[in-house]
XYZ file of C-alpha atoms in Angstrom:
602
model
C 130.201 94.558 77.992
C 130.732 90.900 77.061
C 134.109 90.959 78.797
C 132.555 92.414 81.950
C 129.802 89.816 81.813
C 132.119 86.812 81.794
C 134.463 88.324 84.406
C 131.693 88.498 87.012
C 130.360 84.977 86.555
C 129.008 82.678 89.253
C 132.120 80.499 89.164
C 134.352 83.526 89.720
C 132.129 84.912 92.474
C 132.341 81.579 94.313
C 136.157 81.860 94.140
C 136.373 85.405 95.559
C 138.736 85.693 98.508
C 141.101 88.189 100.104
C 143.732 89.372 97.659
C 145.408 92.363 99.296
C 145.271 94.728 102.253
C 146.065 98.423 101.844
C 147.271 99.800 105.165
C 148.125 103.497 105.350
C 145.167 104.987 107.187
C 145.175 105.599 110.940
C 141.460 105.444 111.542
C 138.218 103.863 110.364
C 137.865 104.000 106.576
C 134.366 105.384 106.045
C 134.177 105.753 102.259
C 135.564 104.268 99.063
C 135.172 105.362 95.447
C 136.476 103.865 92.205
C 137.561 106.070 89.311
C 135.444 105.629 86.171
C 138.125 103.543 84.453
C 138.879 101.570 87.617
C 142.589 102.375 87.695
C 142.359 104.255 90.984
C 140.572 103.865 94.286
C 139.825 106.777 96.598
C 139.433 106.348 100.360
C 138.491 108.704 103.195
C 139.007 108.068 106.885
C 138.529 109.226 110.448
C 142.166 110.347 110.287
C 140.923 113.158 107.935
C 143.175 111.916 105.148
C 142.269 111.076 101.558
C 144.362 108.426 99.858
C 144.467 107.748 96.128
C 145.419 104.112 95.557
C 147.016 102.824 92.367
C 145.077 99.590 91.965
C 147.472 98.030 89.488
C 150.436 98.504 91.814
C 148.316 97.816 94.905
C 149.814 100.771 96.761
C 149.085 104.423 97.477
C 149.778 107.008 94.801
C 148.772 110.244 96.519
C 148.006 111.054 100.144
C 146.124 114.282 100.875
C 146.065 115.702 104.377
C 142.779 117.569 104.333
C 141.651 120.598 106.308
C 138.644 118.711 107.654
C 138.150 118.824 111.407
C 136.041 115.670 111.583
C 135.589 112.201 110.160
C 135.433 112.065 106.366
C 132.192 110.396 105.257
C 132.205 110.750 101.469
C 134.719 111.129 98.632
C 134.085 111.537 94.897
C 136.037 111.904 91.676
C 134.666 114.837 89.680
C 133.613 113.677 86.187
C 135.889 114.460 83.231
C 138.662 115.781 85.461
C 141.109 112.994 84.480
C 140.840 111.839 88.110
C 142.689 114.991 89.164
C 139.944 116.724 91.151
C 138.219 115.073 94.101
C 135.524 116.207 96.504
C 135.138 115.270 100.156
C 132.594 115.858 102.919
C 132.927 115.303 106.639
C 131.537 115.569 110.133
C 132.746 119.187 110.322
C 129.845 120.098 107.951
C 132.290 121.171 105.228
C 132.671 120.119 101.589
C 136.133 120.509 100.073
C 137.545 120.218 96.563
C 141.173 119.123 96.099
C 143.637 119.010 93.254
C 145.217 115.566 93.361
C 148.404 116.616 91.556
C 149.186 119.522 93.859
C 147.430 118.121 96.952
C 145.985 121.602 97.445
C 142.497 122.710 98.352
C 140.628 124.343 95.482
C 137.456 125.400 97.220
C 135.526 124.911 100.421
C 131.746 125.007 100.890
C 130.370 125.661 104.363
C 126.642 125.852 103.664
C 125.479 122.925 105.781
C 124.683 123.102 109.480
C 124.927 119.324 110.049
C 127.306 116.507 109.201
C 127.537 116.024 105.433
C 127.079 112.287 105.004
C 127.061 111.853 101.224
C 128.131 113.495 97.968
C 126.888 112.642 94.475
C 128.036 113.435 90.935
C 126.836 112.569 87.423
C 128.677 112.152 84.133
C 125.692 113.794 82.439
C 126.134 116.955 84.530
C 129.885 117.139 85.189
C 129.809 120.640 86.666
C 127.248 119.848 89.353
C 127.875 118.442 92.807
C 125.121 117.351 95.198
C 125.356 116.930 98.957
C 123.081 115.410 101.596
C 123.405 116.404 105.224
C 122.000 115.590 108.620
C 120.620 119.136 108.672
C 117.870 117.719 106.450
C 118.858 119.533 103.258
C 119.903 118.362 99.820
C 122.045 120.993 98.108
C 123.251 121.475 94.555
C 126.530 123.240 93.763
C 127.394 124.583 90.319
C 131.178 124.328 90.189
C 131.343 126.742 87.255
C 130.476 129.611 89.583
C 133.510 131.722 90.351
C 132.260 132.437 93.836
C 129.707 130.824 96.073
C 128.334 132.633 99.119
C 127.588 130.133 101.867
C 125.417 132.540 103.825
C 122.086 131.961 105.505
C 120.400 133.163 102.307
C 122.207 130.560 100.190
C 119.929 129.574 97.304
C 121.322 126.112 96.471
C 118.832 124.108 98.547
C 116.887 121.594 96.463
C 115.061 119.918 99.341
C 114.591 120.859 102.963
C 113.065 117.775 104.551
C 112.971 119.335 107.997
C 110.534 121.856 106.683
C 108.398 119.538 104.578
C 108.602 116.203 106.390
C 109.682 116.465 110.020
C 111.974 118.650 112.061
C 113.924 115.513 113.035
C 114.652 114.354 109.460
C 118.304 113.790 108.565
C 119.614 112.920 105.103
C 121.980 109.948 105.329
C 122.610 109.092 101.674
C 121.910 110.295 98.138
C 122.425 108.841 94.662
C 121.879 110.254 91.164
C 120.257 108.043 88.529
C 122.902 106.747 86.072
C 120.959 107.585 82.885
C 118.391 110.169 84.009
C 120.371 112.694 86.068
C 117.237 114.672 86.847
C 116.280 111.854 89.237
C 117.995 111.788 92.596
C 117.305 109.261 95.355
C 117.433 110.331 98.992
C 117.663 108.159 102.102
C 116.935 109.486 105.589
C 116.575 108.347 109.175
C 113.322 106.582 108.361
C 112.210 103.611 106.276
C 111.314 105.564 103.120
C 113.392 105.850 99.970
C 112.481 109.085 98.194
C 113.088 109.529 94.472
C 112.912 113.219 93.535
C 112.732 114.822 90.114
C 114.918 117.876 90.604
C 113.361 119.592 87.580
C 110.321 120.126 89.788
C 112.288 121.494 92.723
C 112.872 125.196 93.261
C 116.333 126.587 94.010
C 115.642 128.592 97.134
C 115.975 128.243 100.868
C 112.307 127.270 101.095
C 112.572 124.503 98.512
C 108.842 124.065 97.960
C 107.639 120.582 97.058
C 104.735 119.858 94.722
C 102.599 116.770 94.420
C 104.459 115.243 91.476
C 108.049 115.915 92.478
C 108.724 112.564 94.159
C 107.958 108.864 94.339
C 108.241 107.095 97.671
C 109.328 103.491 98.194
C 109.093 101.447 101.389
C 108.816 97.744 102.286
C 105.098 97.035 102.533
C 105.253 95.579 106.033
C 106.633 98.889 107.341
C 103.634 100.911 106.212
C 101.446 101.638 109.262
C 98.373 100.829 107.179
C 99.777 97.404 106.249
C 100.970 96.183 109.606
C 100.134 97.099 113.170
C 102.295 94.552 114.942
C 105.690 96.208 114.534
C 107.761 96.903 117.567
C 108.972 100.419 118.110
C 112.084 99.911 116.039
C 114.203 102.629 114.501
C 114.909 102.547 110.780
C 117.469 104.408 108.706
C 118.357 104.149 105.030
C 122.129 103.777 105.159
C 122.838 103.449 101.436
C 121.171 103.719 98.022
C 122.431 102.240 94.768
C 121.008 102.135 91.241
C 121.424 99.092 89.032
C 123.845 99.606 86.093
C 121.001 100.120 83.607
C 118.965 102.179 86.078
C 115.869 99.969 86.106
C 116.152 99.166 89.825
C 117.189 100.946 92.968
C 118.633 99.219 96.034
C 118.016 100.292 99.634
C 120.086 99.129 102.588
C 117.615 99.658 105.414
C 119.166 99.844 108.851
C 117.032 97.952 111.370
C 115.708 95.656 108.672
C 116.979 94.087 105.416
C 118.139 95.109 101.940
C 115.417 95.805 99.362
C 115.302 96.354 95.612
C 112.565 98.316 93.859
C 111.671 97.973 90.193
C 111.381 101.451 88.674
C 109.775 100.216 85.452
C 107.087 98.089 87.098
C 106.340 99.828 90.356
C 104.458 97.619 92.799
C 101.852 98.808 95.252
C 101.916 97.366 98.735
C 99.167 94.901 99.596
C 95.915 96.599 100.456
C 92.473 95.105 101.011
C 89.411 96.900 99.766
C 86.183 95.071 100.517
C 82.794 95.743 99.045
C 80.569 97.927 101.216
C 77.930 95.228 101.618
C 80.615 92.739 102.738
C 79.561 90.447 99.901
C 82.269 88.497 98.128
C 81.619 86.955 94.751
C 82.729 83.338 94.620
C 84.149 83.728 91.142
C 87.550 82.478 90.115
C 88.800 85.958 89.255
C 90.768 87.460 92.086
C 89.881 91.007 91.083
C 86.292 90.313 92.157
C 87.564 90.285 95.716
C 88.862 93.843 95.270
C 92.343 92.959 96.538
C 95.229 94.968 95.172
C 98.842 93.907 95.565
C 102.273 93.979 94.011
C 101.536 90.957 91.787
C 99.452 92.887 89.258
C 101.334 91.248 86.394
C 100.533 87.820 87.870
C 96.847 88.646 88.181
C 96.528 89.930 84.651
C 99.010 88.107 82.454
C 100.848 85.135 83.957
C 99.791 81.505 83.762
C 100.565 78.803 86.270
C 103.889 77.309 85.166
C 104.523 73.583 84.804
C 107.766 72.578 86.513
C 110.574 70.750 84.778
C 112.651 67.991 86.393
C 115.236 70.389 87.841
C 112.609 72.547 89.519
C 110.800 69.456 90.826
C 114.016 68.222 92.456
C 114.539 71.615 94.075
C 110.940 71.614 95.298
C 111.397 68.143 96.820
C 114.569 69.258 98.604
C 112.696 72.265 99.918
C 109.857 70.057 101.132
C 112.344 67.784 102.872
C 113.984 70.712 104.640
C 110.560 72.050 105.606
C 109.644 68.671 107.142
C 112.835 68.872 109.223
C 111.832 72.414 110.276
C 114.905 73.859 108.575
C 112.915 76.732 107.138
C 115.957 78.744 106.086
C 117.209 75.896 103.898
C 113.702 75.246 102.554
C 113.401 78.873 101.433
C 116.795 78.649 99.701
C 115.585 75.694 97.606
C 112.239 77.317 96.820
C 114.085 80.512 95.800
C 116.207 78.517 93.360
C 113.151 76.883 91.832
C 111.231 80.174 91.612
C 114.207 81.761 89.845
C 113.476 79.265 87.044
C 109.663 79.302 87.273
C 108.553 82.511 89.036
C 104.855 81.882 88.344
C 104.160 78.525 89.941
C 101.438 78.391 92.563
C 102.862 75.372 94.410
C 106.327 76.892 94.774
C 104.899 80.226 95.896
C 102.586 78.552 98.397
C 105.390 76.370 99.756
C 107.736 79.300 100.184
C 104.949 81.240 101.862
C 104.471 78.363 104.308
C 108.189 78.351 105.130
C 108.322 82.121 105.563
C 105.450 82.283 108.032
C 107.128 79.525 110.054
C 110.550 81.185 110.038
C 109.135 84.557 111.161
C 112.171 86.746 110.573
C 111.615 90.472 110.107
C 109.249 90.925 107.176
C 108.700 87.190 106.655
C 104.992 87.257 107.463
C 104.342 90.034 104.953
C 106.422 88.207 102.322
C 104.402 85.079 103.053
C 101.233 87.088 102.462
C 102.614 88.252 99.107
C 103.479 84.699 98.076
C 100.117 83.368 99.222
C 98.229 86.008 97.275
C 100.252 85.264 94.155
C 99.586 81.542 94.578
C 95.838 82.169 94.858
C 95.973 84.446 91.833
C 97.540 81.644 89.808
C 95.354 78.903 91.303
C 92.087 80.221 92.810
C 91.324 76.746 94.239
C 94.522 76.548 96.314
C 92.700 76.517 99.654
C 95.869 76.207 101.756
C 97.330 79.376 100.261
C 93.976 81.121 100.683
C 93.787 80.192 104.366
C 97.415 81.243 104.815
C 96.421 84.741 103.709
C 94.075 84.846 106.681
C 96.818 83.590 108.987
C 99.238 86.246 107.702
C 96.718 89.030 108.218
C 96.133 87.795 111.740
C 99.897 87.696 112.401
C 100.165 91.248 111.079
C 97.380 92.240 113.520
C 95.125 93.285 110.652
C 92.259 91.583 112.464
C 89.290 93.096 110.655
C 90.837 92.303 107.276
C 91.637 88.784 108.482
C 88.028 88.170 109.561
C 86.597 89.419 106.274
C 89.097 87.335 104.355
C 88.104 84.310 106.436
C 84.437 84.913 105.597
C 85.383 84.742 101.949
C 87.371 81.562 102.620
C 84.264 79.944 104.158
C 82.202 80.929 101.131
C 84.688 79.580 98.608
C 85.791 76.507 100.581
C 82.916 75.465 102.898
C 84.304 71.977 103.548
C 87.858 73.086 104.382
C 86.518 75.846 106.652
C 85.229 73.174 109.031
C 88.694 71.847 109.791
C 90.118 72.216 113.283
C 92.856 74.546 111.999
C 90.377 76.871 110.316
C 88.035 76.980 113.308
C 90.887 77.731 115.690
C 92.106 80.541 113.428
C 88.621 82.052 113.327
C 88.402 81.908 117.112
C 91.802 83.569 117.456
C 90.793 86.388 115.127
C 87.555 87.099 116.990
C 89.347 87.007 120.325
C 91.927 89.479 119.070
C 89.219 91.825 117.829
C 87.597 91.811 121.255
C 90.756 93.100 122.921
C 90.294 96.824 123.192
C 93.083 99.056 121.848
C 95.116 95.985 120.824
C 95.992 97.563 117.516
C 96.922 100.994 118.875
C 99.343 99.700 121.501
C 101.802 98.287 118.973
C 101.301 100.600 116.026
C 104.462 101.757 114.261
C 105.124 105.350 115.346
C 104.883 107.851 112.522
C 106.875 111.051 112.550
C 104.797 114.189 112.683
C 104.227 115.552 109.187
C 104.279 119.264 108.504
C 101.687 118.954 105.732
C 99.169 116.614 104.184
C 101.278 116.141 101.043
C 103.882 114.128 102.926
C 101.198 111.871 104.373
C 99.728 111.396 100.907
C 103.102 110.494 99.395
C 103.706 107.932 102.120
C 100.288 106.385 101.584
C 101.122 105.989 97.874
C 104.539 104.407 98.505
C 105.616 101.594 96.205
C 106.573 98.157 97.503
C 109.771 96.178 97.044
C 110.325 93.733 94.198
C 112.910 91.635 96.044
C 114.655 91.495 99.405
C 118.052 90.212 100.488
C 118.342 88.891 104.038
C 121.331 87.785 106.060
C 123.144 90.890 107.266
C 122.770 92.841 110.493
C 122.678 96.619 110.115
C 121.952 98.491 113.335
C 125.208 100.038 114.628
C 126.403 102.362 111.837
C 124.529 104.589 109.392
C 126.993 104.341 106.485
C 126.644 100.639 105.661
C 126.540 100.068 101.923
C 124.829 97.662 99.527
C 125.811 97.708 95.852
C 125.088 95.995 92.562
C 127.934 93.788 91.341
C 128.452 92.817 87.696
C 127.847 94.398 84.301
C 124.102 93.845 84.625
C 123.938 93.889 88.416
C 123.719 90.091 88.573
C 124.799 90.121 92.226
C 124.298 92.223 95.345
C 127.172 92.878 97.762
C 126.838 94.440 101.230
C 128.562 94.795 104.582
C 127.332 93.735 108.006
C 127.761 94.375 111.718
C 129.157 90.850 112.057
C 132.312 91.900 110.201
C 131.434 90.026 106.999
C 130.759 90.888 103.375
C 127.728 89.139 101.872
C 127.142 88.451 98.181
C 123.673 87.429 96.918
C 122.524 86.228 93.551
C 120.153 88.962 92.452
C 117.653 86.736 90.660
C 117.099 84.171 93.420
C 118.046 86.419 96.395
C 120.129 83.512 97.745
C 123.511 84.060 99.389
C 126.358 82.719 97.270
C 129.360 83.946 99.275
C 130.177 85.272 102.743
C 133.665 86.552 103.601
C 135.095 87.817 106.869
C 136.165 91.357 106.001
C 136.753 93.236 109.250
C 137.443 92.553 112.898
C 134.325 94.547 113.811
C 132.065 95.911 111.060
C 132.155 96.046 107.263
C 130.650 99.362 106.140
C 131.886 100.054 102.626
C 131.503 97.575 99.761
C 132.459 98.974 96.365
C 132.639 96.622 93.342
C 135.121 97.491 90.603
C 133.437 99.089 87.550
C 134.742 96.525 85.044
C 136.369 93.475 86.675
C 135.620 90.866 89.329
C 137.185 92.896 92.135
C 135.621 94.350 95.286
C 137.040 96.895 97.733
C 135.794 96.875 101.335
C 136.483 98.813 104.508
C 135.069 99.273 107.973
C 136.256 99.866 111.508
C 139.773 98.556 110.800
C 142.157 101.179 109.337
C 142.531 98.956 106.281
C 141.175 98.807 102.734
C 140.784 95.213 101.585
C 140.670 93.998 97.983
C 138.827 90.815 97.051
C 139.114 88.900 93.786
C 138.885 85.278 92.536
C 141.610 83.112 94.110
C 142.525 79.520 93.317
C 142.988 78.635 96.979
C 140.965 79.964 99.888
C 143.045 81.606 102.595
C 140.338 81.460 105.241
C 138.093 78.831 106.728
C 134.635 78.564 105.175
C 131.937 80.201 107.290
C 128.717 78.438 108.241
C 126.339 80.709 106.367
C 123.129 79.476 107.970
C 124.429 79.861 111.530
C 125.793 83.326 110.726
C 122.562 84.492 109.105
C 120.453 83.209 112.005
C 122.750 84.968 114.473
C 122.494 88.211 112.504
C 118.713 88.017 112.489
C 118.743 87.655 116.274
C 121.139 90.592 116.638
C 119.022 92.655 114.236
C 116.315 92.830 116.899
C 118.708 93.508 119.765
C 119.605 96.846 121.273
C 122.069 98.728 118.999
C 124.248 99.536 122.015
C 124.507 95.852 122.912
C 125.433 95.028 119.329
C 128.050 97.776 119.254
C 129.605 96.476 122.476
C 129.624 92.984 121.012
C 131.468 94.115 117.893
C 134.011 95.881 120.110
C 134.798 92.614 121.885
C 132.352 92.654 124.772
C 129.424 90.330 125.401
C 126.589 90.711 127.925
C 126.434 87.925 130.487
C 124.437 87.043 133.578
C 125.796 85.091 136.511
C 123.787 82.094 137.668
C 123.121 83.573 141.078
C 122.234 87.061 139.894
C 118.522 87.854 139.908
C 118.984 91.235 138.286
C 117.562 91.840 134.815
C 120.492 94.084 133.924
C 123.196 92.293 131.913
C 126.811 92.422 132.922
C 129.428 93.102 130.277
C 132.286 90.622 130.061
C 135.208 90.486 127.660
C 134.685 88.078 124.793
C 137.157 85.238 124.593
C 139.680 85.470 121.780
């Protein structure tokens, strides 16, 4: 473990660059998988071939021409098979097992009625194989069975989300917990990450769900009860990854950002519960206000930290960037300082101010979280308190904003007479007078088949951290993975053709590398060394490791991230055309609102 720790250090991560390109596929490479020891890399492609790469020799060892009739989406080494048996799933709805030595097919499962997007295995249950499909089912296969009947009465269904959630639900990704194999995470074509306990799931084609079989996780700003200002955007969980020790789970959310959830300290999304008589005690304790949020540990245990000289310098740099309206850079500095002192009211309030000014997807909600934490640490921080009101107003939670403002006037009567405060109060009252203002922009909820699903969504847990910078709207297989022995870093692909690496603690980007001419989908860190394999639209598998000299020009991270945020809110078709080399353009004398499509210059 010590060796792994020093091999994935910050200095090495900063040196990562392209080492090698493995070119034997004839189509997009949709999936990568390292063997447990890291000696071999498995890849599956649109060309329906599986290639086993010898990583030490940096060349292919075995090439299997599969019987699949569609794009391969997932490949896995079966545990304790000496890397000799692999499983694959594809767009033809089939799961196959292959013997690597003989290149022959061992078995084929044809239970699914939709594309099988992801397979999962566990070292703790080496004879079990799980599959998630766009038919809405999660299935479990016992490979010890001599024969498996893939008939309509097949009894290997663990979950049928089309029956219990919505008839439109599709499973896009699954992942088994590394230390508790009874827990399996499921991602679908919505914003929710579902963590099921399969011990509470029945093996039948009905797959009944009980109240305690699952925990739901979703970014708080995507809950309809938390925000009513969301555009009608589509969300899809494209990848799920557990941290090495299993204390966190990572969600790459298509249409938004990447989020981590703490499984040991689950956080509730921000909710406001006011007293029935609308009376607010003017005590210093925040719990008297009856607010609940994800900073429960701050409210109950933490004390306002005193900054050291390093943190003060970072805060000053952040303030300087904020003054210049470079809110992205200001947030970077505040993140660095908060990584050292996470419980400092000034840093939290300053970052909240920068977030609400930047206004990227989810920034207003994150600003609300920071502002609440700042008030919890310093109840007399009137700027942070007023910013809560502003955030609620921005989130179109007008009634909550007005009640919160009433409390602000009671606690800070002098500051409530300022021009800023009066204007905010007027804006809130004006918004409340607009009939149906909230209903017109409410996030559409899929129709639930039962009340249990609605209840589980209402109880969803909030994120502990988020990682911004990528654009994920054109493919539904884009990965995000923990990197390092302890998951010190996060690595993910993007529609812009780059691989991003964040520092997990600060959520700041430390490295961006151009990894594909179109889109980087797969990002798989090596299990023991500072080595990453990536793939995407190009028929190439690329290996990245620390290099003494950079082979490519350094990218302007801030410009790239800002461009990705803009593209994140664009039409997915436009973004797909852009990645294929086309850009929409309007002529000066054309009054039409429809964009023309021109070839991008090389």
